[in-house]
């Protein structure tokens, strides 16, 4: 990147985002996150993190976690994140995330966390047995972002509430300590793909932790697996209508049309116009071809990268040094502001 471009991207602001290495990366992660991260690399200074400390809020087998951290980094790069342009690292290598999360545990309010719907969804009926980490997860997320004084955060719809909390924490900290250390963080939620739903249930988010493999398309699925999963995806017996608003009340149909629209960079209306009057047999064949065409290059590149742990580890190490260089003076200023001796 030329110096001029570099200065310009820095003026536009700093982007931070991340994904948990808590299982196979899937189509929802790609359409709701990675694809958008790539687009932002030329306009912002971008920091993309594999948030391994978030992953251990639920049990992770240590060997599997190590593999998943590398797989996540491989997925970012295969989707188009350029480790030269952007900073790519894993969270646990920069100690400021944990330090600032503790400070934010003391700024954030119980009442705020009690309103977080993701905790309610993930803890479910077993709330008493959920880890404390899962409960304070949004405070760590606020620390991830504000440790770098990031101004913009690209997220899927599902993370909007956590981002609101980040803004509340930043504002309270600034008010309590009479400072303007933390900027007002703006979400970037981009069009189609902002919320990809499960292939088995159009009302539930596509998620790594869904026990059904058929609920999601993983970024490392081969063409046959993609075809099988789309063939088995839940639908209804009706035909596709002329416009997307006529899909109301058909969550599975809305989801599949939305996935098609996102992959093809079309509107949902344009997808309906193309398939008007056709059944899901035809539509699913079209969707399979499109998904395989778009995902195969990513799958191949991920497989290639995953054969080279040394390369992935060197990218993460270099990225964590660059991230640390940004975080160090900021966390020092935060500690001074709080009243710690530094
Ligand atoms: N279904 C989705 N549709 C659109 N965007 C999604 N994202 C995740 N699922 C979808 C976006 O991907 C980024 C990384 O998310 P994450 O992996 O850190 O956390 P998550 O949202 O909790 O993802 P999962 O798959 O549901 O993981 P588990 O099951 O482990 O909790 C975020 O920007 C998110 O919006």
Tab-separated table of C-alpha atoms and ligand atoms in Angstrom:
chain	number	residue	atom	x	y	z
A	1	UNK	CA	0.000	0.000	0.000
A	2	UNK	CA	1.394	3.470	-0.902
A	3	UNK	CA	1.961	6.020	1.853
A	4	UNK	CA	-0.820	8.230	0.436
A	5	UNK	CA	-3.355	5.414	0.490
A	6	UNK	CA	-2.220	4.519	3.973
A	7	UNK	CA	-2.796	8.062	5.258
A	8	UNK	CA	-6.200	8.206	3.560
A	9	UNK	CA	-7.390	4.878	5.026
A	10	UNK	CA	-6.249	6.001	8.474
A	11	UNK	CA	-8.237	9.226	8.118
A	12	UNK	CA	-11.405	7.277	7.299
A	13	UNK	CA	-11.151	5.478	10.632
A	14	UNK	CA	-10.138	2.184	12.153
A	15	UNK	CA	-12.140	-1.011	11.700
A	16	UNK	CA	-12.061	-3.878	14.198
A	17	UNK	CA	-13.866	-7.191	13.820
A	18	UNK	CA	-13.437	-10.838	14.718
A	19	UNK	CA	-14.928	-14.311	14.751
A	20	UNK	CA	-14.723	-17.057	17.337
A	21	UNK	CA	-12.694	-20.152	16.488
A	22	UNK	CA	-15.429	-22.257	18.051
A	23	UNK	CA	-16.082	-24.674	15.191
A	24	UNK	CA	-16.306	-24.783	11.424
A	25	UNK	CA	-16.566	-21.381	9.797
A	26	UNK	CA	-19.767	-21.280	7.760
A	27	UNK	CA	-21.685	-19.436	5.084
A	28	UNK	CA	-23.191	-17.053	7.679
A	29	UNK	CA	-19.704	-16.018	8.818
A	30	UNK	CA	-18.692	-15.522	5.191
A	31	UNK	CA	-21.734	-13.513	4.027
A	32	UNK	CA	-22.285	-11.647	7.300
A	33	UNK	CA	-18.642	-10.917	8.078
A	34	UNK	CA	-15.573	-11.988	6.067
A	35	UNK	CA	-16.844	-10.848	2.681
A	36	UNK	CA	-17.525	-7.389	4.089
A	37	UNK	CA	-14.186	-7.235	5.873
A	38	UNK	CA	-12.453	-7.688	2.537
A	39	UNK	CA	-14.352	-4.757	0.999
A	40	UNK	CA	-13.269	-2.465	3.845
A	41	UNK	CA	-9.541	-3.103	3.510
A	42	UNK	CA	-9.006	-0.365	0.926
A	43	UNK	CA	-10.925	2.359	2.745
A	44	UNK	CA	-10.095	1.822	6.420
A	45	UNK	CA	-7.210	0.742	8.571
A	46	UNK	CA	-8.444	-2.778	9.418
A	47	UNK	CA	-7.745	-5.059	12.372
A	48	UNK	CA	-9.186	-8.582	12.094
A	49	UNK	CA	-8.925	-10.848	15.088
A	50	UNK	CA	-9.472	-14.548	15.753
A	51	UNK	CA	-11.195	-14.141	19.113
A	52	UNK	CA	-9.943	-17.258	20.865
A	53	UNK	CA	-10.652	-15.860	24.343
A	54	UNK	CA	-14.326	-15.589	23.401
A	55	UNK	CA	-14.299	-19.191	22.181
A	56	UNK	CA	-13.402	-20.566	25.642
A	57	UNK	CA	-16.562	-19.082	27.165
A	58	UNK	CA	-17.910	-22.537	26.292
A	59	UNK	CA	-15.795	-25.710	26.629
A	60	UNK	CA	-13.148	-26.184	23.935
A	61	UNK	CA	-10.844	-29.166	23.749
A	62	UNK	CA	-7.309	-27.624	23.749
A	63	UNK	CA	-5.980	-29.525	20.697
A	64	UNK	CA	-9.160	-28.845	18.742
A	65	UNK	CA	-9.031	-25.178	19.726
A	66	UNK	CA	-5.467	-24.846	18.398
A	67	UNK	CA	-6.600	-26.316	15.068
A	68	UNK	CA	-9.676	-24.082	14.971
A	69	UNK	CA	-7.645	-20.924	15.575
A	70	UNK	CA	-5.513	-21.782	12.544
A	71	UNK	CA	-8.601	-22.755	10.549
A	72	UNK	CA	-10.226	-19.413	11.323
A	73	UNK	CA	-7.121	-17.517	10.194
A	74	UNK	CA	-7.047	-19.643	7.026
A	75	UNK	CA	-10.729	-18.835	6.404
A	76	UNK	CA	-10.109	-15.077	6.730
A	77	UNK	CA	-7.211	-15.220	4.269
A	78	UNK	CA	-9.019	-17.559	1.855
A	79	UNK	CA	-12.023	-15.214	1.858
A	80	UNK	CA	-9.710	-12.376	0.814
A	81	UNK	CA	-8.354	-10.732	3.972
A	82	UNK	CA	-4.867	-9.613	3.012
A	83	UNK	CA	-2.475	-9.904	5.987
A	84	UNK	CA	-0.271	-7.201	4.441
A	85	UNK	CA	-3.066	-4.636	4.189
A	86	UNK	CA	-4.918	-5.638	7.357
A	87	UNK	CA	-3.701	-6.718	10.758
A	88	UNK	CA	-4.658	-10.379	11.308
A	89	UNK	CA	-3.945	-11.926	14.707
A	90	UNK	CA	-5.399	-13.973	17.537
A	91	UNK	CA	-6.707	-12.207	20.596
A	92	UNK	CA	-4.871	-14.126	23.341
A	93	UNK	CA	-1.492	-12.952	22.000
A	94	UNK	CA	-2.251	-9.330	22.949
A	95	UNK	CA	-2.649	-9.035	26.745
A	96	UNK	CA	-4.483	-5.700	26.589
A	97	UNK	CA	-7.746	-7.483	25.659
A	98	UNK	CA	-7.884	-9.239	29.047
A	99	UNK	CA	-6.676	-6.166	30.957
A	100	UNK	CA	-9.256	-3.847	29.447
A	101	UNK	CA	-12.007	-6.472	29.777
A	102	UNK	CA	-11.416	-6.472	33.542
A	103	UNK	CA	-11.648	-2.700	33.705
A	104	UNK	CA	-14.876	-2.883	31.687
A	105	UNK	CA	-16.246	-5.556	34.044
A	106	UNK	CA	-16.120	-2.756	36.597
A	107	UNK	CA	-17.725	-0.146	34.297
A	108	UNK	CA	-20.482	-2.249	32.741
A	109	UNK	CA	-23.693	-2.801	34.779
A	110	UNK	CA	-25.400	-6.079	35.686
A	111	UNK	CA	-28.669	-4.687	34.377
A	112	UNK	CA	-27.088	-4.075	30.970
A	113	UNK	CA	-25.755	-7.633	30.708
A	114	UNK	CA	-29.069	-9.081	31.888
A	115	UNK	CA	-30.676	-7.699	28.735
A	116	UNK	CA	-28.288	-9.466	26.308
A	117	UNK	CA	-30.335	-11.878	24.234
A	118	UNK	CA	-27.324	-13.888	23.027
A	119	UNK	CA	-26.515	-14.945	26.603
A	120	UNK	CA	-30.119	-16.025	27.096
A	121	UNK	CA	-30.023	-17.996	23.815
A	122	UNK	CA	-26.656	-19.633	24.488
A	123	UNK	CA	-27.126	-20.353	28.202
A	124	UNK	CA	-30.675	-21.606	27.594
A	125	UNK	CA	-32.278	-23.462	30.467
A	126	UNK	CA	-28.864	-24.290	31.929
A	127	UNK	CA	-28.219	-20.691	32.946
A	128	UNK	CA	-26.847	-21.593	36.395
A	129	UNK	CA	-24.219	-23.810	34.791
A	130	UNK	CA	-23.092	-21.302	32.139
A	131	UNK	CA	-19.588	-19.901	32.602
A	132	UNK	CA	-19.171	-16.407	34.037
A	133	UNK	CA	-17.130	-15.731	30.893
A	134	UNK	CA	-20.180	-16.316	28.709
A	135	UNK	CA	-22.094	-13.785	30.790
A	136	UNK	CA	-19.422	-11.057	30.559
A	137	UNK	CA	-18.616	-11.871	26.914
A	138	UNK	CA	-19.998	-8.489	25.732
A	139	UNK	CA	-17.579	-6.651	28.059
A	140	UNK	CA	-14.655	-8.490	26.433
A	141	UNK	CA	-16.064	-7.619	23.021
A	142	UNK	CA	-16.174	-3.940	24.036
A	143	UNK	CA	-12.544	-4.260	25.176
A	144	UNK	CA	-11.534	-5.833	21.837
A	145	UNK	CA	-12.887	-2.855	19.947
A	146	UNK	CA	-11.944	-0.011	22.274
A	147	UNK	CA	-8.412	-1.285	22.967
A	148	UNK	CA	-7.669	-0.008	19.458
A	149	UNK	CA	-9.985	3.025	19.665
A	150	UNK	CA	-11.720	1.517	16.638
A	151	UNK	CA	-14.342	3.733	15.019
A	152	UNK	CA	-16.184	1.183	12.870
A	153	UNK	CA	-17.222	-2.427	13.427
A	154	UNK	CA	-18.672	-4.558	10.622
A	155	UNK	CA	-21.041	-7.105	12.184
A	156	UNK	CA	-23.965	-9.354	11.343
A	157	UNK	CA	-27.428	-8.344	12.656
A	158	UNK	CA	-26.926	-10.775	15.564
A	159	UNK	CA	-24.153	-8.638	17.054
A	160	UNK	CA	-25.994	-5.297	16.977
A	161	UNK	CA	-27.036	-5.500	20.624
A	162	UNK	CA	-23.465	-6.172	21.765
A	163	UNK	CA	-22.263	-3.191	19.804
A	164	UNK	CA	-24.844	-0.973	21.496
A	165	UNK	CA	-23.405	-2.160	24.808
A	166	UNK	CA	-19.903	-1.243	23.615
A	167	UNK	CA	-21.164	2.280	22.972
A	168	UNK	CA	-22.765	2.413	26.444
A	169	UNK	CA	-19.547	1.231	28.113
A	170	UNK	CA	-17.443	3.759	26.171
A	171	UNK	CA	-19.818	6.570	27.074
A	172	UNK	CA	-19.947	5.627	30.760
A	173	UNK	CA	-16.162	5.345	30.952
A	174	UNK	CA	-15.737	8.730	29.246
A	175	UNK	CA	-18.310	10.306	31.607
A	176	UNK	CA	-17.025	8.666	34.800
A	177	UNK	CA	-13.411	9.620	34.129
A	178	UNK	CA	-14.145	12.905	32.339
A	179	UNK	CA	-12.209	11.917	29.274
A	180	UNK	CA	-12.775	11.490	25.570
A	181	UNK	CA	-10.524	8.438	25.276
A	182	UNK	CA	-13.090	6.287	23.558
A	183	UNK	CA	-14.737	7.182	20.237
A	184	UNK	CA	-18.378	6.509	19.389
A	185	UNK	CA	-18.252	3.205	17.527
A	186	UNK	CA	-20.363	2.849	14.382
A	187	UNK	CA	-21.676	-0.537	13.203
A	188	UNK	CA	-21.326	-1.399	9.539
A	189	UNK	CA	-24.078	-3.841	8.553
A	190	UNK	CA	-24.066	-4.562	4.874
A	191	UNK	CA	-27.145	-5.573	2.857
A	192	UNK	CA	-27.958	-9.150	1.933
A	193	UNK	CA	-26.279	-11.766	4.108
A	194	UNK	CA	-26.476	-9.699	7.294
A	195	UNK	CA	-28.490	-12.553	8.813
A	196	UNK	CA	-28.203	-16.030	7.339
A	197	UNK	CA	-30.549	-18.530	8.951
A	198	UNK	CA	-30.252	-22.268	9.589
A	199	UNK	CA	-31.059	-24.538	6.635
A	200	UNK	CA	-33.203	-26.630	8.991
A	201	UNK	CA	-35.092	-23.793	10.678
A	202	UNK	CA	-35.657	-20.439	9.003
A	203	UNK	CA	-36.180	-18.765	12.370
A	204	UNK	CA	-32.820	-19.774	13.924
A	205	UNK	CA	-29.457	-18.245	13.011
A	206	UNK	CA	-26.988	-20.372	11.039
A	207	UNK	CA	-24.446	-21.136	13.730
A	208	UNK	CA	-21.248	-23.130	14.347
A	209	UNK	CA	-22.640	-24.588	17.546
A	210	UNK	CA	-25.860	-25.974	16.015
A	211	UNK	CA	-25.561	-29.753	16.572
A	212	UNK	CA	-27.036	-30.466	13.118
A	213	UNK	CA	-24.406	-30.433	10.324
A	214	UNK	CA	-27.328	-30.013	7.914
A	215	UNK	CA	-28.190	-26.646	9.460
A	216	UNK	CA	-25.193	-24.928	7.868
A	217	UNK	CA	-22.845	-24.884	4.893
A	218	UNK	CA	-19.279	-24.979	6.187
A	219	UNK	CA	-16.559	-23.168	4.296
A	220	UNK	CA	-14.670	-26.464	4.064
A	221	UNK	CA	-17.608	-28.459	2.623
A	222	UNK	CA	-16.954	-29.989	-0.792
A	223	UNK	CA	-19.356	-29.652	-3.739
A	224	UNK	CA	-21.180	-32.936	-2.997
A	225	UNK	CA	-21.756	-31.977	0.626
A	226	UNK	CA	-23.035	-28.534	-0.379
A	227	UNK	CA	-25.424	-30.160	-2.849
A	228	UNK	CA	-26.732	-32.614	-0.234
A	229	UNK	CA	-27.215	-29.914	2.379
A	230	UNK	CA	-29.104	-27.642	-0.013
A	231	UNK	CA	-31.210	-30.562	-1.280
A	232	UNK	CA	-32.203	-31.387	2.307
A	233	UNK	CA	-32.771	-27.757	3.307
A	234	UNK	CA	-36.251	-27.216	4.722
A	235	UNK	CA	-38.665	-25.494	2.330
A	236	UNK	CA	-42.396	-25.410	1.665
A	237	UNK	CA	-44.598	-26.751	-1.114
A	238	UNK	CA	-45.424	-23.366	-2.670
A	239	UNK	CA	-43.892	-21.917	-5.837
A	240	UNK	CA	-41.616	-18.894	-5.883
A	241	UNK	CA	-43.553	-15.634	-6.231
A	242	UNK	CA	-42.810	-12.643	-8.485
A	243	UNK	CA	-41.556	-10.382	-5.699
A	244	UNK	CA	-39.803	-10.872	-2.361
A	245	UNK	CA	-42.570	-9.236	-0.279
A	246	UNK	CA	-44.871	-12.112	-1.303
A	247	UNK	CA	-42.569	-14.492	0.613
A	248	UNK	CA	-43.926	-13.202	3.917
A	249	UNK	CA	-44.648	-15.949	6.448
A	250	UNK	CA	-42.280	-18.401	4.696
A	251	UNK	CA	-39.048	-18.089	6.740
A	252	UNK	CA	-37.203	-20.951	5.027
A	253	UNK	CA	-38.024	-19.617	1.550
A	254	UNK	CA	-36.969	-16.112	2.615
A	255	UNK	CA	-33.663	-17.513	3.870
A	256	UNK	CA	-32.821	-19.468	0.725
A	257	UNK	CA	-33.764	-16.558	-1.539
A	258	UNK	CA	-31.659	-14.277	0.706
A	259	UNK	CA	-28.650	-16.599	0.461
A	260	UNK	CA	-29.007	-16.702	-3.325
A	261	UNK	CA	-29.273	-12.906	-3.468
A	262	UNK	CA	-26.205	-12.440	-1.273
A	263	UNK	CA	-24.072	-14.921	-3.223
A	264	UNK	CA	-25.120	-13.506	-6.603
A	265	UNK	CA	-24.977	-9.859	-5.458
A	266	UNK	CA	-28.585	-9.434	-6.541
A	267	UNK	CA	-31.672	-8.107	-4.757
A	268	UNK	CA	-34.232	-10.610	-3.399
A	269	UNK	CA	-36.744	-9.167	-5.877
A	270	UNK	CA	-34.429	-9.931	-8.791
A	271	UNK	CA	-34.005	-13.526	-7.560
A	272	UNK	CA	-37.794	-13.950	-7.313
A	273	UNK	CA	-38.246	-12.500	-10.800
A	274	UNK	CA	-35.750	-15.037	-12.162
A	275	UNK	CA	-37.475	-18.024	-10.506
A	276	UNK	CA	-41.100	-16.819	-10.569
A	277	UNK	CA	-43.543	-19.747	-10.793
A	278	UNK	CA	-40.831	-22.388	-10.282
A	279	UNK	CA	-40.696	-24.879	-7.426
A	280	UNK	CA	-37.889	-25.431	-4.953
A	281	UNK	CA	-36.455	-28.345	-6.958
A	282	UNK	CA	-35.374	-25.934	-9.711
A	283	UNK	CA	-34.418	-23.211	-7.292
A	284	UNK	CA	-32.229	-25.494	-5.185
A	285	UNK	CA	-30.370	-26.706	-8.279
A	286	UNK	CA	-29.609	-23.072	-9.186
A	287	UNK	CA	-28.596	-22.267	-5.618
A	288	UNK	CA	-26.286	-25.297	-5.454
A	289	UNK	CA	-24.477	-24.292	-8.665
A	290	UNK	CA	-24.084	-20.745	-7.407
A	291	UNK	CA	-22.888	-21.758	-3.932
A	292	UNK	CA	-20.342	-24.223	-5.333
A	293	UNK	CA	-19.078	-21.644	-7.849
A	294	UNK	CA	-18.578	-18.987	-5.125
A	295	UNK	CA	-17.328	-21.217	-2.303
A	296	UNK	CA	-15.055	-23.695	-4.123
A	297	UNK	CA	-12.126	-21.253	-4.508
A	298	UNK	CA	-12.349	-20.418	-0.785
A	299	UNK	CA	-12.496	-24.087	0.222
A	300	UNK	CA	-9.477	-24.907	-1.956
A	301	UNK	CA	-7.425	-22.031	-0.601
A	302	UNK	CA	-8.344	-22.911	2.986
A	303	UNK	CA	-7.205	-26.504	2.426
A	304	UNK	CA	-3.922	-25.282	0.958
A	305	UNK	CA	-3.296	-22.911	3.887
A	306	UNK	CA	-4.213	-25.519	6.464
A	307	UNK	CA	-1.371	-27.664	5.194
A	308	UNK	CA	1.044	-24.941	6.238
A	309	UNK	CA	0.771	-24.293	9.979
A	310	UNK	CA	4.146	-22.521	10.044
A	311	UNK	CA	2.879	-19.917	7.570
A	312	UNK	CA	-0.386	-19.334	9.481
A	313	UNK	CA	1.497	-19.066	12.789
A	314	UNK	CA	3.923	-16.529	11.327
A	315	UNK	CA	1.022	-14.400	10.020
A	316	UNK	CA	-0.637	-14.459	13.460
A	317	UNK	CA	2.612	-13.639	15.255
A	318	UNK	CA	3.406	-10.744	12.958
A	319	UNK	CA	-0.197	-9.507	13.243
A	320	UNK	CA	-0.127	-9.667	17.036
A	321	UNK	CA	3.059	-7.576	17.116
A	322	UNK	CA	1.435	-4.927	14.935
A	323	UNK	CA	-1.747	-5.032	17.059
A	324	UNK	CA	0.301	-4.787	20.261
A	325	UNK	CA	2.112	-1.714	18.927
A	326	UNK	CA	-1.259	0.067	18.534
A	327	UNK	CA	-2.724	-1.221	21.806
A	328	UNK	CA	0.234	-0.518	24.099
A	329	UNK	CA	0.035	3.292	24.343
A	330	UNK	CA	-3.780	3.144	24.499
A	331	UNK	CA	-3.906	0.672	27.397
A	332	UNK	CA	-1.197	2.698	29.185
A	333	UNK	CA	-3.376	5.821	28.869
A	334	UNK	CA	-6.455	3.894	30.057
A	335	UNK	CA	-4.624	2.591	33.146
A	336	UNK	CA	-3.381	6.084	33.958
A	337	UNK	CA	-6.915	7.447	33.559
A	338	UNK	CA	-8.313	4.809	35.927
A	339	UNK	CA	-5.692	5.710	38.539
A	340	UNK	CA	-3.293	2.803	38.306
A	341	UNK	CA	0.423	3.448	38.801
A	342	UNK	CA	2.126	2.785	35.468
B	1	LIG	N1	-25.828	-16.678	10.600
B	1	LIG	C1	-25.146	-15.585	10.430
B	1	LIG	N2	-25.522	-14.663	9.530
B	1	LIG	C2	-24.794	-13.532	9.340
B	1	LIG	N3	-23.672	-13.245	10.031
B	1	LIG	C3	-23.261	-14.140	10.936
B	1	LIG	N4	-22.196	-14.165	11.767
B	1	LIG	C4	-22.214	-15.312	12.495
B	1	LIG	N5	-23.285	-16.042	12.154
B	1	LIG	C5	-23.946	-15.349	11.195
B	1	LIG	C6	-21.210	-13.098	11.852
B	1	LIG	O1	-19.922	-13.675	11.801
B	1	LIG	C7	-19.046	-12.924	12.638
B	1	LIG	C8	-18.334	-13.838	13.550
B	1	LIG	O2	-19.242	-14.414	14.452
B	1	LIG	P1	-18.707	-15.343	15.607
B	1	LIG	O3	-18.278	-16.612	15.016
B	1	LIG	O4	-17.712	-14.653	16.408
B	1	LIG	O5	-19.894	-15.482	16.596
B	1	LIG	P2	-21.324	-15.931	16.448
B	1	LIG	O6	-22.151	-14.829	15.889
B	1	LIG	O7	-21.712	-16.428	17.817
B	1	LIG	O8	-21.244	-17.130	15.403
B	1	LIG	P3	-21.825	-18.538	15.536
B	1	LIG	O9	-21.598	-19.268	14.283
B	1	LIG	O10	-23.244	-18.491	16.040
B	1	LIG	O11	-20.866	-19.197	16.593
B	1	LIG	P4	-21.213	-20.013	17.863
B	1	LIG	O12	-22.218	-21.025	17.443
B	1	LIG	O13	-19.908	-20.609	18.296
B	1	LIG	O14	-21.761	-19.041	18.837
B	1	LIG	C9	-19.893	-11.886	13.366
B	1	LIG	O15	-19.741	-10.632	12.719
B	1	LIG	C10	-21.290	-12.400	13.204
B	1	LIG	O16	-22.221	-11.354	13.162
